[in-house]
């Protein structure tokens, strides 16, 4: 019988000098995090590493199953010389790189007589891999066990994730609910701590902001248990009112 | 005599469930990366970890000097129960947490008779730490050797970094120059690889995009050597023209 309380976890490795140099703002982390949450899987750790064989392989070895249930990577699977993700992951797993016949066929169909050796690089996979369909361009993503090797371009990554919707085993999705208030978080720090402590299995995060010259905070309540979430939110709303604050039932 | 070719490196640990849940889009990575580049320091690795003592301490132990020359953290230094960064870093370094008298004085001056135990939490530092001025709100950042503990709120983090401008020892700043072309990167993969190989100390990154239904790519040339950068850019522009592509000298 499945354990309903088992927490399924994932890690993400973002591969690319363009992220580490600040040239490109990553957009895959937040998208993947929300997508995983719907699947009942929690994103546990993210690493951003350079386009270097050693750096990629080290991160893969640290985060691959069983360290997490699932490992995702983004970036470095294109046709150019700086695309070394497949080689680095194969090296980390100790398997050779091979041409995947279906990927080769898909690329030949996509490019026709414009096929080149560089384009065929995108059919290279770690031995034993399956393909993840790419609904946007010719180069597929790659699945090796519970490691998912995806593109860096967000539109392609999102298309690859859509193809995995509902396919990965997960647990109860993490639910969240926000309570906002125009007050400095430090004024209600005791209330937050006590309310969290009184509700097992529930976390409260406090996220302050400054807007229009005023200070405020959103309190995000998270739990996999809908009842615990509702009870905790009600207690926090009551506690804030008792402290003389008029809270908002939702994000400010 | 200083070694002009020494590469100075930094790592960043982003601490926060709000990033891993996808609720908040991180904005500190790209800002810090560009700021470091101006100081002649390269961002080598980033990790995003949960608000958990063990996870934070493990990342600190992996990335603290001498693994990198400098380690920065963002997030988790506020007044609420989920702000555990100081405790986790002190634990990782094996030092006690103490009240910093200047931080306590600053908080008492900022809050006046509204000072509380929760607000005084923000004066807690790992033993031996100095303060980083916070030009936005009352709570300072913290420096322990070459570990810099900063806020999660980007406006505050940016203010703390401004106070460090020109203070950290670094090497030659990494320079970059972009060449754009309305062509699929796979069509010029050989040219990119050969041009990079012909220019030692220069890297070429290839970043494809789809825009207005057309495919294109920006080729980002990076080097700490201005001459190598210029020579490589000229060679790439010539090579693209020879391949029948009209390149743009800059980002598209």
Tab-separated table of C-alpha atoms in Angstrom:
chain	number	residue	atom	x	y	z
A	1	UNK	CA	0.000	0.000	0.000
A	2	UNK	CA	1.307	3.431	-0.880
A	3	UNK	CA	2.342	5.668	1.991
A	4	UNK	CA	0.129	8.760	1.689
A	5	UNK	CA	2.524	10.813	3.780
A	6	UNK	CA	5.571	10.068	1.622
A	7	UNK	CA	7.071	13.304	0.319
A	8	UNK	CA	8.322	13.117	-3.266
A	9	UNK	CA	11.210	15.409	-4.060
A	10	UNK	CA	12.982	16.817	-7.085
A	11	UNK	CA	16.143	18.789	-7.765
A	12	UNK	CA	16.993	21.068	-10.676
A	13	UNK	CA	20.388	21.790	-12.220
A	14	UNK	CA	20.433	24.937	-14.350
A	15	UNK	CA	23.374	24.660	-16.742
A	16	UNK	CA	24.748	27.770	-18.354
A	17	UNK	CA	27.360	30.514	-18.270
A	18	UNK	CA	24.649	32.943	-19.438
A	19	UNK	CA	22.819	32.572	-16.106
A	20	UNK	CA	25.999	32.825	-13.976
A	21	UNK	CA	27.187	35.921	-15.872
A	22	UNK	CA	23.855	37.671	-15.276
A	23	UNK	CA	23.233	38.007	-19.016
A	24	UNK	CA	20.068	35.891	-18.897
A	25	UNK	CA	17.455	35.885	-16.160
A	26	UNK	CA	16.447	32.272	-15.487
A	27	UNK	CA	12.752	31.593	-16.029
A	28	UNK	CA	12.718	27.811	-15.670
A	29	UNK	CA	13.076	27.510	-11.872
A	30	UNK	CA	9.774	29.160	-10.936
A	31	UNK	CA	7.877	27.446	-13.768
A	32	UNK	CA	9.217	23.995	-12.867
A	33	UNK	CA	8.544	24.597	-9.142
A	34	UNK	CA	4.880	25.338	-9.773
A	35	UNK	CA	4.531	22.473	-12.262
A	36	UNK	CA	6.098	20.029	-9.779
A	37	UNK	CA	3.752	21.210	-7.056
A	38	UNK	CA	0.757	20.250	-9.194
A	39	UNK	CA	2.302	16.784	-9.627
A	40	UNK	CA	2.665	16.417	-5.825
A	41	UNK	CA	6.461	16.736	-5.962
A	42	UNK	CA	8.497	19.275	-3.995
A	43	UNK	CA	11.499	21.092	-5.413
A	44	UNK	CA	14.144	20.520	-2.743
A	45	UNK	CA	17.298	22.096	-4.167
A	46	UNK	CA	18.493	23.968	-7.246
A	47	UNK	CA	22.058	24.417	-8.441
A	48	UNK	CA	23.276	26.719	-11.183
A	49	UNK	CA	26.552	25.533	-12.710
A	50	UNK	CA	28.833	26.629	-15.555
A	51	UNK	CA	29.149	24.978	-18.985
A	52	UNK	CA	31.947	22.730	-17.689
A	53	UNK	CA	32.028	18.930	-17.725
A	54	UNK	CA	33.353	18.652	-14.164
A	55	UNK	CA	30.893	21.127	-12.641
A	56	UNK	CA	27.889	19.492	-14.313
A	57	UNK	CA	28.950	15.939	-13.451
A	58	UNK	CA	29.593	16.860	-9.806
A	59	UNK	CA	26.126	18.399	-9.435
A	60	UNK	CA	24.481	15.405	-11.153
A	61	UNK	CA	26.242	12.965	-8.851
A	62	UNK	CA	25.173	14.965	-5.776
A	63	UNK	CA	21.500	15.324	-6.727
A	64	UNK	CA	20.567	12.276	-8.849
A	65	UNK	CA	18.252	9.638	-7.380
A	66	UNK	CA	18.160	8.509	-4.630
A	67	UNK	CA	19.279	11.931	-3.281
A	68	UNK	CA	15.998	13.179	-4.764
A	69	UNK	CA	13.263	11.156	-6.465
A	70	UNK	CA	13.619	13.136	-9.683
A	71	UNK	CA	16.382	15.244	-11.192
A	72	UNK	CA	15.772	17.817	-13.905
A	73	UNK	CA	18.379	19.725	-15.878
A	74	UNK	CA	17.876	22.721	-18.168
A	75	UNK	CA	20.287	24.026	-20.778
A	76	UNK	CA	23.146	22.833	-22.924
A	77	UNK	CA	21.407	20.362	-25.263
A	78	UNK	CA	21.654	22.327	-28.510
A	79	UNK	CA	23.856	21.780	-31.564
A	80	UNK	CA	26.810	24.039	-30.725
A	81	UNK	CA	30.205	23.403	-29.116
A	82	UNK	CA	29.099	24.827	-25.751
A	83	UNK	CA	26.296	22.240	-25.462
A	84	UNK	CA	27.964	19.554	-23.327
A	85	UNK	CA	25.153	18.482	-21.002
A	86	UNK	CA	24.637	15.038	-22.574
A	87	UNK	CA	28.355	14.230	-22.401
A	88	UNK	CA	28.616	15.426	-18.783
A	89	UNK	CA	25.575	13.458	-17.608
A	90	UNK	CA	26.692	10.299	-19.416
A	91	UNK	CA	30.107	10.677	-17.762
A	92	UNK	CA	28.471	11.140	-14.343
A	93	UNK	CA	26.371	8.009	-14.880
A	94	UNK	CA	29.300	6.032	-16.280
A	95	UNK	CA	27.544	5.172	-19.550
A	96	UNK	CA	28.582	5.901	-23.149
A	97	UNK	CA	26.949	8.507	-25.398
A	98	UNK	CA	25.069	6.902	-28.297
A	99	UNK	CA	22.934	8.102	-31.203
A	100	UNK	CA	19.234	7.558	-30.484
A	101	UNK	CA	17.657	6.212	-33.696
A	102	UNK	CA	14.268	7.899	-33.133
A	103	UNK	CA	15.931	11.242	-32.385
A	104	UNK	CA	18.043	10.916	-35.503
A	105	UNK	CA	14.945	10.118	-37.571
A	106	UNK	CA	13.075	13.098	-36.079
A	107	UNK	CA	15.959	15.465	-36.831
A	108	UNK	CA	16.308	14.146	-40.402
A	109	UNK	CA	12.562	14.634	-40.896
A	110	UNK	CA	12.697	18.168	-39.403
A	111	UNK	CA	15.754	19.398	-41.334
A	112	UNK	CA	15.396	17.394	-44.563
A	113	UNK	CA	18.398	17.941	-46.834
A	114	UNK	CA	19.638	20.695	-44.495
A	115	UNK	CA	20.761	18.038	-41.980
A	116	UNK	CA	24.374	18.464	-40.814
A	117	UNK	CA	26.715	16.794	-38.346
A	118	UNK	CA	26.112	19.682	-35.918
A	119	UNK	CA	22.346	19.149	-36.087
A	120	UNK	CA	22.793	15.395	-35.620
A	121	UNK	CA	24.629	16.155	-32.357
A	122	UNK	CA	21.145	16.728	-30.940
A	123	UNK	CA	20.370	12.993	-31.400
A	124	UNK	CA	23.161	12.028	-28.977
A	125	UNK	CA	21.906	10.612	-25.651
A	126	UNK	CA	23.338	8.746	-22.654
A	127	UNK	CA	23.011	5.006	-23.380
A	128	UNK	CA	19.645	3.652	-22.207
A	129	UNK	CA	17.773	6.962	-22.588
A	130	UNK	CA	14.260	7.609	-23.870
A	131	UNK	CA	13.169	10.796	-25.631
A	132	UNK	CA	10.937	13.616	-24.355
A	133	UNK	CA	8.899	15.128	-27.191
A	134	UNK	CA	9.744	18.724	-28.129
A	135	UNK	CA	6.610	20.398	-29.520
A	136	UNK	CA	8.489	23.578	-30.523
A	137	UNK	CA	11.631	22.621	-32.466
A	138	UNK	CA	13.382	19.527	-33.748
A	139	UNK	CA	15.600	18.515	-30.834
A	140	UNK	CA	13.964	16.256	-28.237
A	141	UNK	CA	14.593	16.240	-24.501
A	142	UNK	CA	15.992	13.127	-22.871
A	143	UNK	CA	14.907	10.880	-20.011
A	144	UNK	CA	17.397	8.515	-18.327
A	145	UNK	CA	15.569	6.755	-15.506
A	146	UNK	CA	14.302	9.586	-13.322
A	147	UNK	CA	16.706	12.158	-14.756
A	148	UNK	CA	15.067	14.568	-17.199
A	149	UNK	CA	17.352	16.520	-19.519
A	150	UNK	CA	15.552	19.547	-20.911
A	151	UNK	CA	16.214	22.620	-23.005
A	152	UNK	CA	17.268	26.023	-21.673
A	153	UNK	CA	14.759	27.988	-23.777
A	154	UNK	CA	11.698	28.342	-21.499
A	155	UNK	CA	9.102	27.826	-24.249
A	156	UNK	CA	10.676	24.464	-25.177
A	157	UNK	CA	11.128	23.388	-21.554
A	158	UNK	CA	7.489	24.160	-20.856
A	159	UNK	CA	6.439	22.084	-23.859
A	160	UNK	CA	8.532	19.146	-22.639
A	161	UNK	CA	6.973	19.406	-19.149
A	162	UNK	CA	3.480	19.450	-20.677
A	163	UNK	CA	4.285	16.055	-22.163
A	164	UNK	CA	5.068	14.753	-18.657
A	165	UNK	CA	1.858	16.055	-17.053
A	166	UNK	CA	0.376	13.454	-14.718
A	167	UNK	CA	3.006	10.842	-15.631
A	168	UNK	CA	5.351	11.113	-12.638
A	169	UNK	CA	4.403	9.483	-9.354
A	170	UNK	CA	3.948	12.035	-6.586
A	171	UNK	CA	2.207	12.562	-3.267
A	172	UNK	CA	-0.324	15.059	-2.032
A	173	UNK	CA	0.219	18.454	-3.661
A	174	UNK	CA	1.462	21.185	-1.336
A	175	UNK	CA	-1.391	23.635	-0.817
A	176	UNK	CA	-0.875	27.266	0.065
A	177	UNK	CA	-2.921	30.214	1.169
A	178	UNK	CA	-1.849	33.787	1.762
A	179	UNK	CA	-2.829	36.347	4.370
A	180	UNK	CA	-1.647	39.908	3.859
A	181	UNK	CA	-1.407	42.877	6.209
A	182	UNK	CA	-0.121	46.440	6.055
A	183	UNK	CA	2.207	45.958	8.990
A	184	UNK	CA	5.904	45.289	9.523
A	185	UNK	CA	6.472	41.556	10.000
A	186	UNK	CA	8.508	42.187	13.142
A	187	UNK	CA	5.399	43.535	14.896
A	188	UNK	CA	3.699	40.124	14.634
A	189	UNK	CA	6.723	37.807	14.815
A	190	UNK	CA	5.544	36.154	18.050
A	191	UNK	CA	2.047	35.567	16.646
A	192	UNK	CA	3.484	33.937	13.510
A	193	UNK	CA	5.790	31.642	15.478
A	194	UNK	CA	3.082	30.601	17.941
A	195	UNK	CA	0.477	30.035	15.234
A	196	UNK	CA	2.858	27.822	13.248
A	197	UNK	CA	3.841	25.874	16.379
A	198	UNK	CA	0.152	25.237	17.202
A	199	UNK	CA	-0.533	23.649	13.783
A	200	UNK	CA	1.526	20.533	13.082
A	201	UNK	CA	2.359	19.927	9.410
A	202	UNK	CA	1.845	23.581	8.529
A	203	UNK	CA	4.556	26.144	7.700
A	204	UNK	CA	4.122	29.907	7.730
A	205	UNK	CA	6.509	32.001	5.655
A	206	UNK	CA	6.701	35.752	6.171
A	207	UNK	CA	7.499	37.943	3.154
A	208	UNK	CA	7.834	41.669	3.847
A	209	UNK	CA	7.530	44.371	1.220
A	210	UNK	CA	7.683	48.143	0.827
A	211	UNK	CA	5.130	49.620	-1.542
A	212	UNK	CA	3.958	53.203	-2.077
A	213	UNK	CA	6.048	54.270	0.905
A	214	UNK	CA	4.267	51.803	3.210
A	215	UNK	CA	5.497	48.621	4.858
A	216	UNK	CA	3.517	45.375	4.649
A	217	UNK	CA	3.908	41.622	4.605
A	218	UNK	CA	2.336	38.549	3.077
A	219	UNK	CA	2.158	35.465	5.278
A	220	UNK	CA	2.128	32.303	3.158
A	221	UNK	CA	0.689	29.242	4.891
A	222	UNK	CA	1.688	25.906	3.333
A	223	UNK	CA	0.509	22.377	4.039
A	224	UNK	CA	-0.388	19.197	2.188
A	225	UNK	CA	-3.423	18.883	4.527
A	226	UNK	CA	-6.402	21.039	3.450
A	227	UNK	CA	-7.943	20.967	6.947
A	228	UNK	CA	-4.720	22.024	8.674
A	229	UNK	CA	-4.298	24.796	6.130
A	230	UNK	CA	-7.798	26.184	6.718
A	231	UNK	CA	-7.543	25.949	10.519
A	232	UNK	CA	-4.159	27.675	10.572
A	233	UNK	CA	-5.321	30.443	8.216
A	234	UNK	CA	-8.384	31.101	10.383
A	235	UNK	CA	-6.225	31.217	13.514
A	236	UNK	CA	-3.796	33.649	11.894
A	237	UNK	CA	-6.589	35.938	10.664
A	238	UNK	CA	-8.124	35.942	14.166
A	239	UNK	CA	-4.738	36.562	15.784
A	240	UNK	CA	-3.977	39.505	13.518
A	241	UNK	CA	-7.395	41.076	14.251
A	242	UNK	CA	-6.831	40.555	17.990
A	243	UNK	CA	-3.505	42.395	17.579
A	244	UNK	CA	-5.366	45.350	16.090
A	245	UNK	CA	-4.361	44.682	12.475
A	246	UNK	CA	-6.968	44.417	9.698
A	247	UNK	CA	-5.702	41.483	7.605
A	248	UNK	CA	-6.540	40.671	3.995
A	249	UNK	CA	-7.620	37.083	3.272
A	250	UNK	CA	-5.231	36.686	0.320
A	251	UNK	CA	-2.068	38.182	-1.112
A	252	UNK	CA	-1.656	41.963	-0.973
B	1	UNK	CA	53.613	40.516	-6.850
B	2	UNK	CA	49.971	39.867	-7.613
B	3	UNK	CA	49.223	37.285	-10.266
B	4	UNK	CA	47.293	39.162	-12.953
B	5	UNK	CA	45.863	35.940	-14.346
B	6	UNK	CA	44.433	34.764	-11.012
B	7	UNK	CA	40.698	34.235	-11.326
B	8	UNK	CA	38.698	35.339	-8.286
B	9	UNK	CA	35.505	33.399	-7.713
B	10	UNK	CA	32.316	33.696	-5.719
B	11	UNK	CA	29.344	31.486	-4.899
B	12	UNK	CA	25.809	32.436	-3.930
B	13	UNK	CA	23.363	30.566	-1.706
B	14	UNK	CA	19.759	31.707	-2.132
B	15	UNK	CA	17.860	30.726	1.006
B	16	UNK	CA	14.106	30.485	0.895
B	17	UNK	CA	11.071	28.258	0.510
B	18	UNK	CA	9.429	31.079	-1.463
B	19	UNK	CA	11.935	30.617	-4.293
B	20	UNK	CA	11.729	26.789	-4.281
B	21	UNK	CA	7.906	26.873	-4.286
B	22	UNK	CA	7.860	29.161	-7.309
B	23	UNK	CA	5.973	31.863	-5.388
B	24	UNK	CA	8.784	34.397	-5.763
B	25	UNK	CA	10.990	34.926	-8.822
B	26	UNK	CA	14.564	35.440	-7.626
B	27	UNK	CA	16.056	38.745	-8.660
B	28	UNK	CA	19.311	38.664	-6.701
B	29	UNK	CA	21.291	36.165	-8.818
B	30	UNK	CA	21.478	38.251	-11.998
B	31	UNK	CA	22.107	41.494	-10.075
B	32	UNK	CA	24.908	39.961	-7.991
B	33	UNK	CA	26.446	38.314	-11.082
B	34	UNK	CA	26.736	41.644	-12.895
B	35	UNK	CA	27.966	43.443	-9.774
B	36	UNK	CA	30.644	40.775	-9.204
B	37	UNK	CA	31.765	41.060	-12.796
B	38	UNK	CA	32.496	44.766	-12.300
B	39	UNK	CA	34.596	43.844	-9.229
B	40	UNK	CA	36.617	41.339	-11.317
B	41	UNK	CA	35.062	38.328	-9.565
B	42	UNK	CA	33.294	35.454	-11.341
B	43	UNK	CA	30.153	33.817	-10.025
B	44	UNK	CA	31.037	30.123	-10.137
B	45	UNK	CA	28.042	28.351	-8.609
B	46	UNK	CA	24.638	29.135	-7.127
B	47	UNK	CA	22.532	26.930	-4.878
B	48	UNK	CA	18.931	27.502	-3.853
B	49	UNK	CA	18.070	25.761	-0.571
B	50	UNK	CA	15.064	25.557	1.743
B	51	UNK	CA	14.632	27.352	5.075
B	52	UNK	CA	16.158	24.379	6.908
B	53	UNK	CA	19.191	24.414	9.205
B	54	UNK	CA	20.724	21.276	7.687
B	55	UNK	CA	20.267	22.308	4.071
B	56	UNK	CA	21.753	25.771	4.646
B	57	UNK	CA	24.702	24.492	6.685
B	58	UNK	CA	25.528	21.812	4.090
B	59	UNK	CA	25.587	24.370	1.257
B	60	UNK	CA	27.717	26.779	3.326
B	61	UNK	CA	30.240	24.068	4.115
B	62	UNK	CA	30.459	23.093	0.430
B	63	UNK	CA	30.903	26.617	-0.945
B	64	UNK	CA	32.656	28.689	1.763
B	65	UNK	CA	36.256	29.768	1.229
B	66	UNK	CA	38.540	28.267	0.061
B	67	UNK	CA	36.066	26.481	-2.274
B	68	UNK	CA	35.414	29.986	-3.626
B	69	UNK	CA	37.112	33.247	-2.669
B	70	UNK	CA	33.823	34.794	-1.560
B	71	UNK	CA	30.473	33.375	-0.481
B	72	UNK	CA	27.267	35.408	-0.522
B	73	UNK	CA	23.907	34.388	0.903
B	74	UNK	CA	20.532	36.061	0.404
B	75	UNK	CA	17.417	35.621	2.503
B	76	UNK	CA	16.405	34.578	5.986
B	77	UNK	CA	17.854	37.417	8.096
B	78	UNK	CA	14.597	39.068	9.175
B	79	UNK	CA	12.832	39.072	12.555
B	80	UNK	CA	10.460	36.120	12.119
B	81	UNK	CA	10.641	32.438	13.096
B	82	UNK	CA	11.480	31.343	9.531
B	83	UNK	CA	14.637	33.516	9.503
B	84	UNK	CA	17.306	30.985	10.508
B	85	UNK	CA	20.217	31.924	8.255
B	86	UNK	CA	22.418	33.345	11.040
B	87	UNK	CA	21.932	30.244	13.198
B	88	UNK	CA	22.638	27.899	10.282
B	89	UNK	CA	25.807	29.716	9.196
B	90	UNK	CA	27.115	29.946	12.763
B	91	UNK	CA	26.494	26.200	13.119
B	92	UNK	CA	28.309	25.524	9.846
B	93	UNK	CA	31.293	27.604	10.996
B	94	UNK	CA	31.245	26.090	14.500
B	95	UNK	CA	30.926	29.450	16.269
B	96	UNK	CA	28.250	30.702	18.685
B	97	UNK	CA	25.582	33.265	17.819
B	98	UNK	CA	26.078	36.523	19.730
B	99	UNK	CA	24.393	39.938	19.887
B	100	UNK	CA	26.389	42.531	17.933
B	101	UNK	CA	26.439	45.720	20.042
B	102	UNK	CA	26.459	48.098	17.054
B	103	UNK	CA	23.573	46.233	15.417
B	104	UNK	CA	21.626	46.344	18.655
B	105	UNK	CA	22.271	50.081	18.973
B	106	UNK	CA	21.196	50.654	15.345
B	107	UNK	CA	17.967	48.699	15.843
B	108	UNK	CA	17.184	50.539	19.101
B	109	UNK	CA	17.765	53.864	17.325
B	110	UNK	CA	15.593	52.782	14.362
B	111	UNK	CA	12.657	51.413	16.380
B	112	UNK	CA	12.828	53.631	19.487
B	113	UNK	CA	10.288	52.505	22.087
B	114	UNK	CA	8.798	50.074	19.552
B	115	UNK	CA	11.812	47.760	20.015
B	116	UNK	CA	10.848	44.130	20.763
B	117	UNK	CA	12.651	40.823	21.272
B	118	UNK	CA	11.687	39.841	17.717
B	119	UNK	CA	13.257	43.005	16.318
B	120	UNK	CA	16.381	42.460	18.410
B	121	UNK	CA	16.757	39.048	16.734
B	122	UNK	CA	18.120	41.031	13.792
B	123	UNK	CA	21.178	42.010	15.906
B	124	UNK	CA	22.217	38.351	16.253
B	125	UNK	CA	25.394	37.449	14.305
B	126	UNK	CA	27.902	34.587	14.140
B	127	UNK	CA	30.672	35.374	16.646
B	128	UNK	CA	33.444	37.457	15.031
B	129	UNK	CA	31.199	39.119	12.448
B	130	UNK	CA	31.196	42.705	11.186
B	131	UNK	CA	28.113	44.547	9.937
B	132	UNK	CA	27.172	45.532	6.381
B	133	UNK	CA	25.241	48.813	6.353
B	134	UNK	CA	21.592	48.592	5.268
B	135	UNK	CA	20.582	51.911	3.677
B	136	UNK	CA	16.906	50.881	3.369
B	137	UNK	CA	15.705	49.503	6.709
B	138	UNK	CA	17.012	48.915	10.226
B	139	UNK	CA	18.534	45.441	9.983
B	140	UNK	CA	22.165	45.283	8.836
B	141	UNK	CA	23.775	42.586	6.711
B	142	UNK	CA	26.636	40.570	8.149
B	143	UNK	CA	30.201	39.815	7.088
B	144	UNK	CA	32.130	36.884	8.579
B	145	UNK	CA	35.530	36.760	6.894
B	146	UNK	CA	34.698	36.441	3.201
B	147	UNK	CA	31.127	35.269	3.796
B	148	UNK	CA	28.526	37.971	3.168
B	149	UNK	CA	25.066	37.429	4.646
B	150	UNK	CA	22.531	39.636	2.905
B	151	UNK	CA	18.795	40.256	2.794
B	152	UNK	CA	16.336	38.544	0.453
B	153	UNK	CA	14.537	41.750	-0.542
B	154	UNK	CA	16.373	42.901	-3.707
B	155	UNK	CA	16.288	46.618	-2.884
B	156	UNK	CA	18.046	45.963	0.448
B	157	UNK	CA	20.542	43.501	-1.065
B	158	UNK	CA	21.438	46.032	-3.749
B	159	UNK	CA	22.003	48.702	-1.083
B	160	UNK	CA	24.304	46.363	0.852
B	161	UNK	CA	26.283	45.581	-2.322
B	162	UNK	CA	26.655	49.296	-3.056
B	163	UNK	CA	28.419	49.587	0.298
B	164	UNK	CA	30.923	46.936	-0.843
B	165	UNK	CA	31.696	48.576	-4.203
B	166	UNK	CA	35.425	48.479	-4.914
B	167	UNK	CA	36.245	46.938	-1.529
B	168	UNK	CA	36.716	43.276	-2.491
B	169	UNK	CA	39.949	42.165	-4.135
B	170	UNK	CA	39.376	40.859	-7.640
B	171	UNK	CA	41.132	40.304	-10.950
B	172	UNK	CA	40.538	41.557	-14.450
B	173	UNK	CA	36.819	42.007	-15.124
B	174	UNK	CA	35.341	39.562	-17.625
B	175	UNK	CA	34.520	41.491	-20.792
B	176	UNK	CA	31.844	40.483	-23.227
B	177	UNK	CA	30.648	41.416	-26.663
B	178	UNK	CA	27.683	40.118	-28.619
B	179	UNK	CA	27.192	39.325	-32.277
B	180	UNK	CA	23.663	38.581	-33.453
B	181	UNK	CA	22.317	36.944	-36.587
B	182	UNK	CA	18.936	35.921	-37.930
B	183	UNK	CA	19.977	32.329	-38.434
B	184	UNK	CA	19.575	29.051	-36.593
B	185	UNK	CA	22.652	28.388	-34.455
B	186	UNK	CA	23.001	24.878	-35.876
B	187	UNK	CA	23.775	26.345	-39.328
B	188	UNK	CA	26.956	27.965	-37.983
B	189	UNK	CA	27.948	25.458	-35.286
B	190	UNK	CA	31.244	24.555	-37.022
B	191	UNK	CA	32.180	28.226	-37.456
B	192	UNK	CA	31.512	28.929	-33.763
B	193	UNK	CA	33.581	25.957	-32.585
B	194	UNK	CA	36.494	26.741	-34.900
B	195	UNK	CA	36.497	30.463	-34.074
B	196	UNK	CA	36.563	29.735	-30.346
B	197	UNK	CA	39.335	27.166	-30.767
B	198	UNK	CA	41.451	29.682	-32.725
B	199	UNK	CA	41.316	32.275	-29.899
B	200	UNK	CA	42.838	31.082	-26.621
B	201	UNK	CA	41.277	32.565	-23.481
B	202	UNK	CA	38.048	33.415	-25.279
B	203	UNK	CA	34.692	31.631	-24.918
B	204	UNK	CA	31.788	31.884	-27.341
B	205	UNK	CA	28.295	31.112	-26.025
B	206	UNK	CA	25.435	30.564	-28.466
B	207	UNK	CA	21.938	31.630	-27.379
B	208	UNK	CA	19.149	30.862	-29.845
B	209	UNK	CA	15.773	32.587	-29.836
B	210	UNK	CA	12.482	32.619	-31.704
B	211	UNK	CA	10.949	36.029	-32.258
B	212	UNK	CA	8.147	37.213	-34.563
B	213	UNK	CA	8.079	33.746	-36.115
B	214	UNK	CA	11.770	33.916	-37.040
B	215	UNK	CA	14.750	32.033	-35.679
B	216	UNK	CA	17.929	33.819	-34.622
B	217	UNK	CA	20.830	33.613	-32.222
B	218	UNK	CA	23.099	35.853	-30.199
B	219	UNK	CA	26.719	34.774	-29.923
B	220	UNK	CA	28.271	36.109	-26.726
B	221	UNK	CA	32.067	36.343	-26.768
B	222	UNK	CA	33.707	36.534	-23.319
B	223	UNK	CA	37.289	37.158	-22.303
B	224	UNK	CA	39.266	39.052	-19.681
B	225	UNK	CA	41.632	40.131	-22.491
B	226	UNK	CA	40.338	43.127	-24.505
B	227	UNK	CA	42.583	42.339	-27.487
B	228	UNK	CA	41.515	38.690	-27.660
B	229	UNK	CA	37.890	39.769	-27.416
B	230	UNK	CA	38.187	42.223	-30.307
B	231	UNK	CA	40.125	39.803	-32.520
B	232	UNK	CA	37.664	36.990	-31.923
B	233	UNK	CA	34.643	39.240	-32.560
B	234	UNK	CA	36.164	40.442	-35.839
B	235	UNK	CA	36.882	36.854	-36.906
B	236	UNK	CA	33.327	35.776	-36.082
B	237	UNK	CA	31.792	38.713	-37.971
B	238	UNK	CA	33.990	37.898	-41.004
B	239	UNK	CA	33.161	34.211	-40.770
B	240	UNK	CA	29.420	34.848	-40.646
B	241	UNK	CA	29.620	37.150	-43.677
B	242	UNK	CA	31.659	34.520	-45.544
B	243	UNK	CA	28.893	32.026	-44.737
B	244	UNK	CA	26.365	34.320	-46.398
B	245	UNK	CA	24.830	35.642	-43.157
B	246	UNK	CA	24.551	39.394	-42.447
B	247	UNK	CA	25.522	39.659	-38.767
B	248	UNK	CA	24.697	42.459	-36.350
B	249	UNK	CA	27.625	43.830	-34.312
B	250	UNK	CA	25.742	43.645	-31.009
B	251	UNK	CA	22.796	41.887	-29.394
B	252	UNK	CA	19.670	41.388	-31.476
